[in-house]
PDB file of C-alpha atoms in Angstrom:
ATOM      1  CA  UNK A   2     -16.533   0.557  13.355  1.00  0.00           C
ATOM      2  CA  UNK A   3     -14.287  -2.503  13.116  1.00  0.00           C
ATOM      3  CA  UNK A   4     -11.123  -3.325  15.054  1.00  0.00           C
ATOM      4  CA  UNK A   5      -8.729  -2.286  12.258  1.00  0.00           C
ATOM      5  CA  UNK A   6     -10.662   0.927  11.540  1.00  0.00           C
ATOM      6  CA  UNK A   7     -10.434   1.747  15.265  1.00  0.00           C
ATOM      7  CA  UNK A   8      -6.658   1.191  15.196  1.00  0.00           C
ATOM      8  CA  UNK A   9      -6.333   3.492  12.177  1.00  0.00           C
ATOM      9  CA  UNK A  10      -8.310   6.193  13.976  1.00  0.00           C
ATOM     10  CA  UNK A  11      -6.355   5.716  17.229  1.00  0.00           C
ATOM     11  CA  UNK A  12      -3.107   6.292  15.306  1.00  0.00           C
ATOM     12  CA  UNK A  13      -4.543   9.548  13.931  1.00  0.00           C
ATOM     13  CA  UNK A  14      -4.413   8.230  10.363  1.00  0.00           C
ATOM     14  CA  UNK A  15      -6.931   8.995   7.626  1.00  0.00           C
ATOM     15  CA  UNK A  16      -7.808   6.754   4.709  1.00  0.00           C
ATOM     16  CA  UNK A  17      -7.807   8.839   1.525  1.00  0.00           C
ATOM     17  CA  UNK A  18     -10.763   9.442  -0.763  1.00  0.00           C
ATOM     18  CA  UNK A  19     -10.930   7.449  -3.973  1.00  0.00           C
ATOM     19  CA  UNK A  20      -8.391   8.553  -6.559  1.00  0.00           C
ATOM     20  CA  UNK A  21     -10.214  10.278  -9.438  1.00  0.00           C
ATOM     21  CA  UNK A  22      -8.623   8.169 -12.194  1.00  0.00           C
ATOM     22  CA  UNK A  23     -10.561   6.033 -14.662  1.00  0.00           C
ATOM     23  CA  UNK A  24      -8.924   2.725 -15.577  1.00  0.00           C
ATOM     24  CA  UNK A  25     -10.033  -0.468 -17.338  1.00  0.00           C
ATOM     25  CA  UNK A  26      -9.326  -2.638 -14.268  1.00  0.00           C
ATOM     26  CA  UNK A  27     -10.484  -2.747 -10.644  1.00  0.00           C
ATOM     27  CA  UNK A  28      -8.347  -1.464  -7.793  1.00  0.00           C
ATOM     28  CA  UNK A  29      -9.396  -4.552  -5.861  1.00  0.00           C
ATOM     29  CA  UNK A  30     -10.176  -7.822  -7.651  1.00  0.00           C
ATOM     30  CA  UNK A  31     -12.125 -10.280  -5.486  1.00  0.00           C
ATOM     31  CA  UNK A  32     -11.947 -13.990  -6.430  1.00  0.00           C
ATOM     32  CA  UNK A  33     -13.660 -16.043  -3.746  1.00  0.00           C
ATOM     33  CA  UNK A  34     -11.522 -15.585  -0.642  1.00  0.00           C
ATOM     34  CA  UNK A  35      -8.556 -14.377  -2.702  1.00  0.00           C
ATOM     35  CA  UNK A  36      -8.016 -10.614  -3.049  1.00  0.00           C
ATOM     36  CA  UNK A  37      -5.651  -9.199  -5.667  1.00  0.00           C
ATOM     37  CA  UNK A  38      -4.890  -5.519  -5.206  1.00  0.00           C
ATOM     38  CA  UNK A  39      -3.670  -3.409  -8.125  1.00  0.00           C
ATOM     39  CA  UNK A  40      -0.670  -1.137  -7.681  1.00  0.00           C
ATOM     40  CA  UNK A  41      -1.323   1.822  -5.402  1.00  0.00           C
ATOM     41  CA  UNK A  42       0.702   4.977  -5.067  1.00  0.00           C
ATOM     42  CA  UNK A  43       0.642   7.460  -2.204  1.00  0.00           C
ATOM     43  CA  UNK A  44      -2.353   9.743  -1.772  1.00  0.00           C
ATOM     44  CA  UNK A  45      -3.322  12.685   0.379  1.00  0.00           C
ATOM     45  CA  UNK A  46      -6.505  12.401   2.485  1.00  0.00           C
ATOM     46  CA  UNK A  47      -8.497  14.321  -0.168  1.00  0.00           C
ATOM     47  CA  UNK A  48      -7.624  11.656  -2.757  1.00  0.00           C
ATOM     48  CA  UNK A  49      -5.046  13.700  -4.634  1.00  0.00           C
ATOM     49  CA  UNK A  50      -1.719  12.120  -5.532  1.00  0.00           C
ATOM     50  CA  UNK A  51       0.930  12.645  -2.849  1.00  0.00           C
ATOM     51  CA  UNK A  52       4.483  13.793  -3.393  1.00  0.00           C
ATOM     52  CA  UNK A  53       7.282  14.466  -3.348  1.00  0.00           C
ATOM     53  CA  UNK A  54       7.564  12.896  -6.772  1.00  0.00           C
ATOM     54  CA  UNK A  55      10.632  11.542  -8.490  1.00  0.00           C
ATOM     55  CA  UNK A  56      13.442   9.090  -7.974  1.00  0.00           C
ATOM     56  CA  UNK A  57      14.433   7.926  -4.519  1.00  0.00           C
ATOM     57  CA  UNK A  58      18.156   8.377  -4.080  1.00  0.00           C
ATOM     58  CA  UNK A  59      18.247  11.215  -6.603  1.00  0.00           C
ATOM     59  CA  UNK A  60      15.260  13.553  -6.060  1.00  0.00           C
ATOM     60  CA  UNK A  61      14.266  12.444  -2.565  1.00  0.00           C
ATOM     61  CA  UNK A  62      15.734  10.541   0.358  1.00  0.00           C
ATOM     62  CA  UNK A  63      15.120   6.942   1.376  1.00  0.00           C
ATOM     63  CA  UNK A  64      13.231   8.180   4.441  1.00  0.00           C
ATOM     64  CA  UNK A  65      10.978  10.372   2.270  1.00  0.00           C
ATOM     65  CA  UNK A  66      10.329   7.292   0.146  1.00  0.00           C
ATOM     66  CA  UNK A  67       9.526   5.270   3.266  1.00  0.00           C
ATOM     67  CA  UNK A  68       6.950   7.887   4.331  1.00  0.00           C
ATOM     68  CA  UNK A  69       5.395   7.697   0.857  1.00  0.00           C
ATOM     69  CA  UNK A  70       5.224   3.892   1.099  1.00  0.00           C
ATOM     70  CA  UNK A  71       3.236   4.348   4.323  1.00  0.00           C
ATOM     71  CA  UNK A  72       0.865   6.666   2.431  1.00  0.00           C
ATOM     72  CA  UNK A  73       0.566   4.023  -0.304  1.00  0.00           C
ATOM     73  CA  UNK A  74      -0.505   1.575   2.414  1.00  0.00           C
ATOM     74  CA  UNK A  75      -3.254   3.991   3.481  1.00  0.00           C
ATOM     75  CA  UNK A  76      -4.314   4.332  -0.149  1.00  0.00           C
ATOM     76  CA  UNK A  77      -4.556   0.553  -0.484  1.00  0.00           C
ATOM     77  CA  UNK A  78      -6.429   0.209   2.813  1.00  0.00           C
ATOM     78  CA  UNK A  79      -8.942   2.796   1.587  1.00  0.00           C
ATOM     79  CA  UNK A  80      -9.547   0.796  -1.603  1.00  0.00           C
ATOM     80  CA  UNK A  81      -9.881  -2.392   0.432  1.00  0.00           C
ATOM     81  CA  UNK A  82     -12.393  -0.693   2.731  1.00  0.00           C
ATOM     82  CA  UNK A  83     -14.488   0.370  -0.258  1.00  0.00           C
ATOM     83  CA  UNK A  84     -14.349  -3.155  -1.748  1.00  0.00           C
ATOM     84  CA  UNK A  85     -14.773  -5.212   1.438  1.00  0.00           C
ATOM     85  CA  UNK A  86     -16.793  -2.913   3.674  1.00  0.00           C
ATOM     86  CA  UNK A  87     -14.716  -3.886   6.713  1.00  0.00           C
ATOM     87  CA  UNK A  88     -10.952  -4.431   6.962  1.00  0.00           C
ATOM     88  CA  UNK A  89     -11.591  -7.002   9.696  1.00  0.00           C
ATOM     89  CA  UNK A  90     -12.583  -9.418   6.893  1.00  0.00           C
ATOM     90  CA  UNK A  91      -8.893  -9.714   5.994  1.00  0.00           C
ATOM     91  CA  UNK A  92      -7.533 -12.981   7.384  1.00  0.00           C
ATOM     92  CA  UNK A  93      -4.069 -12.915   5.801  1.00  0.00           C
ATOM     93  CA  UNK A  94      -1.717 -10.649   3.875  1.00  0.00           C
ATOM     94  CA  UNK A  95       0.030 -13.140   1.592  1.00  0.00           C
ATOM     95  CA  UNK A  96       2.297 -11.139  -0.696  1.00  0.00           C
ATOM     96  CA  UNK A  97       3.404  -7.545  -1.200  1.00  0.00           C
ATOM     97  CA  UNK A  98       5.242  -6.323  -4.282  1.00  0.00           C
ATOM     98  CA  UNK A  99       6.878  -2.947  -3.707  1.00  0.00           C
ATOM     99  CA  UNK A 100       8.278  -0.905  -6.573  1.00  0.00           C
ATOM    100  CA  UNK A 101      10.557   2.055  -5.954  1.00  0.00           C
ATOM    101  CA  UNK A 102      11.360   4.681  -8.592  1.00  0.00           C
ATOM    102  CA  UNK A 103      15.117   4.765  -8.044  1.00  0.00           C
ATOM    103  CA  UNK A 104      18.036   6.892  -9.025  1.00  0.00           C
ATOM    104  CA  UNK A 105      21.209   5.254 -10.363  1.00  0.00           C
ATOM    105  CA  UNK A 106      22.882   2.992  -7.839  1.00  0.00           C
ATOM    106  CA  UNK A 107      20.141   3.224  -5.184  1.00  0.00           C
ATOM    107  CA  UNK A 108      20.184  -0.044  -3.210  1.00  0.00           C
ATOM    108  CA  UNK A 109      17.806   0.632  -0.324  1.00  0.00           C
ATOM    109  CA  UNK A 110      14.423  -0.291  -1.811  1.00  0.00           C
ATOM    110  CA  UNK A 111      13.709  -2.688   1.098  1.00  0.00           C
ATOM    111  CA  UNK A 112      14.063   0.210   3.569  1.00  0.00           C
ATOM    112  CA  UNK A 113      11.613   2.279   1.514  1.00  0.00           C
ATOM    113  CA  UNK A 114       8.965  -0.468   1.305  1.00  0.00           C
ATOM    114  CA  UNK A 115       9.288  -1.026   5.064  1.00  0.00           C
ATOM    115  CA  UNK A 116       7.015   2.018   5.365  1.00  0.00           C
ATOM    116  CA  UNK A 117       4.226  -0.138   3.926  1.00  0.00           C
ATOM    117  CA  UNK A 118       5.073  -3.382   5.714  1.00  0.00           C
ATOM    118  CA  UNK A 119       5.515  -1.786   9.128  1.00  0.00           C
ATOM    119  CA  UNK A 120       2.071  -0.159   8.971  1.00  0.00           C
ATOM    120  CA  UNK A 121       0.376  -3.409   7.884  1.00  0.00           C
ATOM    121  CA  UNK A 122       2.051  -5.268  10.763  1.00  0.00           C
ATOM    122  CA  UNK A 123       1.173  -2.504  13.226  1.00  0.00           C
ATOM    123  CA  UNK A 124      -2.502  -2.582  12.227  1.00  0.00           C
ATOM    124  CA  UNK A 125      -3.080  -6.297  11.634  1.00  0.00           C
ATOM    125  CA  UNK A 126      -0.527  -7.905  13.956  1.00  0.00           C
ATOM    126  CA  UNK A 127       1.999 -10.596  13.113  1.00  0.00           C
ATOM    127  CA  UNK A 128      -0.413 -13.447  12.431  1.00  0.00           C
ATOM    128  CA  UNK A 129      -2.602 -11.661   9.845  1.00  0.00           C
ATOM    129  CA  UNK A 130      -0.163  -8.969   8.723  1.00  0.00           C
ATOM    130  CA  UNK A 131       2.882 -11.179   8.085  1.00  0.00           C
ATOM    131  CA  UNK A 132       3.570 -11.344   4.340  1.00  0.00           C
ATOM    132  CA  UNK A 133       6.109 -12.388   1.742  1.00  0.00           C
ATOM    133  CA  UNK A 134       7.573  -9.359   0.016  1.00  0.00           C
ATOM    134  CA  UNK A 135       9.643  -8.053  -2.836  1.00  0.00           C
ATOM    135  CA  UNK A 136      11.089  -4.549  -2.936  1.00  0.00           C
ATOM    136  CA  UNK A 137      12.612  -3.658  -6.274  1.00  0.00           C
ATOM    137  CA  UNK A 138      13.974  -0.574  -7.989  1.00  0.00           C
ATOM    138  CA  UNK A 139      12.398   0.645 -11.214  1.00  0.00           C
ATOM    139  CA  UNK A 140      13.584   3.107 -13.843  1.00  0.00           C
ATOM    140  CA  UNK A 141      10.227   4.941 -13.713  1.00  0.00           C
ATOM    141  CA  UNK A 142       6.725   4.651 -12.247  1.00  0.00           C
ATOM    142  CA  UNK A 143       3.356   6.085 -13.336  1.00  0.00           C
ATOM    143  CA  UNK A 144       2.721   9.755 -12.458  1.00  0.00           C
ATOM    144  CA  UNK A 145       6.404   9.979 -11.445  1.00  0.00           C
ATOM    145  CA  UNK A 146       5.468   8.277  -8.143  1.00  0.00           C
ATOM    146  CA  UNK A 147       8.371   7.447  -5.864  1.00  0.00           C
ATOM    147  CA  UNK A 148       6.646   4.166  -4.869  1.00  0.00           C
ATOM    148  CA  UNK A 149       3.894   1.868  -6.111  1.00  0.00           C
ATOM    149  CA  UNK A 150       2.758  -1.216  -4.215  1.00  0.00           C
ATOM    150  CA  UNK A 151       0.484  -4.158  -5.021  1.00  0.00           C
ATOM    151  CA  UNK A 152      -0.638  -7.021  -2.776  1.00  0.00           C
ATOM    152  CA  UNK A 153      -2.400 -10.346  -2.504  1.00  0.00           C
ATOM    153  CA  UNK A 154      -4.576 -11.082   0.529  1.00  0.00           C
ATOM    154  CA  UNK A 155      -7.139 -13.521   1.816  1.00  0.00           C
ATOM    155  CA  UNK A 156     -10.515 -12.737   3.340  1.00  0.00           C
ATOM    156  CA  UNK A 157     -12.986 -14.732   5.377  1.00  0.00           C
ATOM    157  CA  UNK A 158     -15.507 -16.623   3.280  1.00  0.00           C
TER     158      UNK A 158
END
């Protein structure tokens, strides 16, 4: 087991099973050392979609959204594990794009997406985990997710 997988286990976290959704694109698109990761929503350990669902600031709180962003990070890490075999191959998290399904006037999308960023930094450290980031509000997201997050990374050759 690799260093990052050991950290995940030590934190008592579980990477979810693959989401049972068929799509015409890969969850993880490898291009040389560049890794483009499609948008991921939160999942439960069994692979099912995780709620609560709805609009942050209307149907759920910012802190509930932040917890769901952390689950979206676990979902993405599970897809990366399946694609790469070992999360230790990741040498840099370049960019994260966080989308938050927001109610009218909700202005705390950065706080919500911190749930994702904080876990990446906790697992990978500042040098590898540091990333540029956007956190934006959306009128709606697929499956009525509260958050969806995509990323761009680099792996060792």
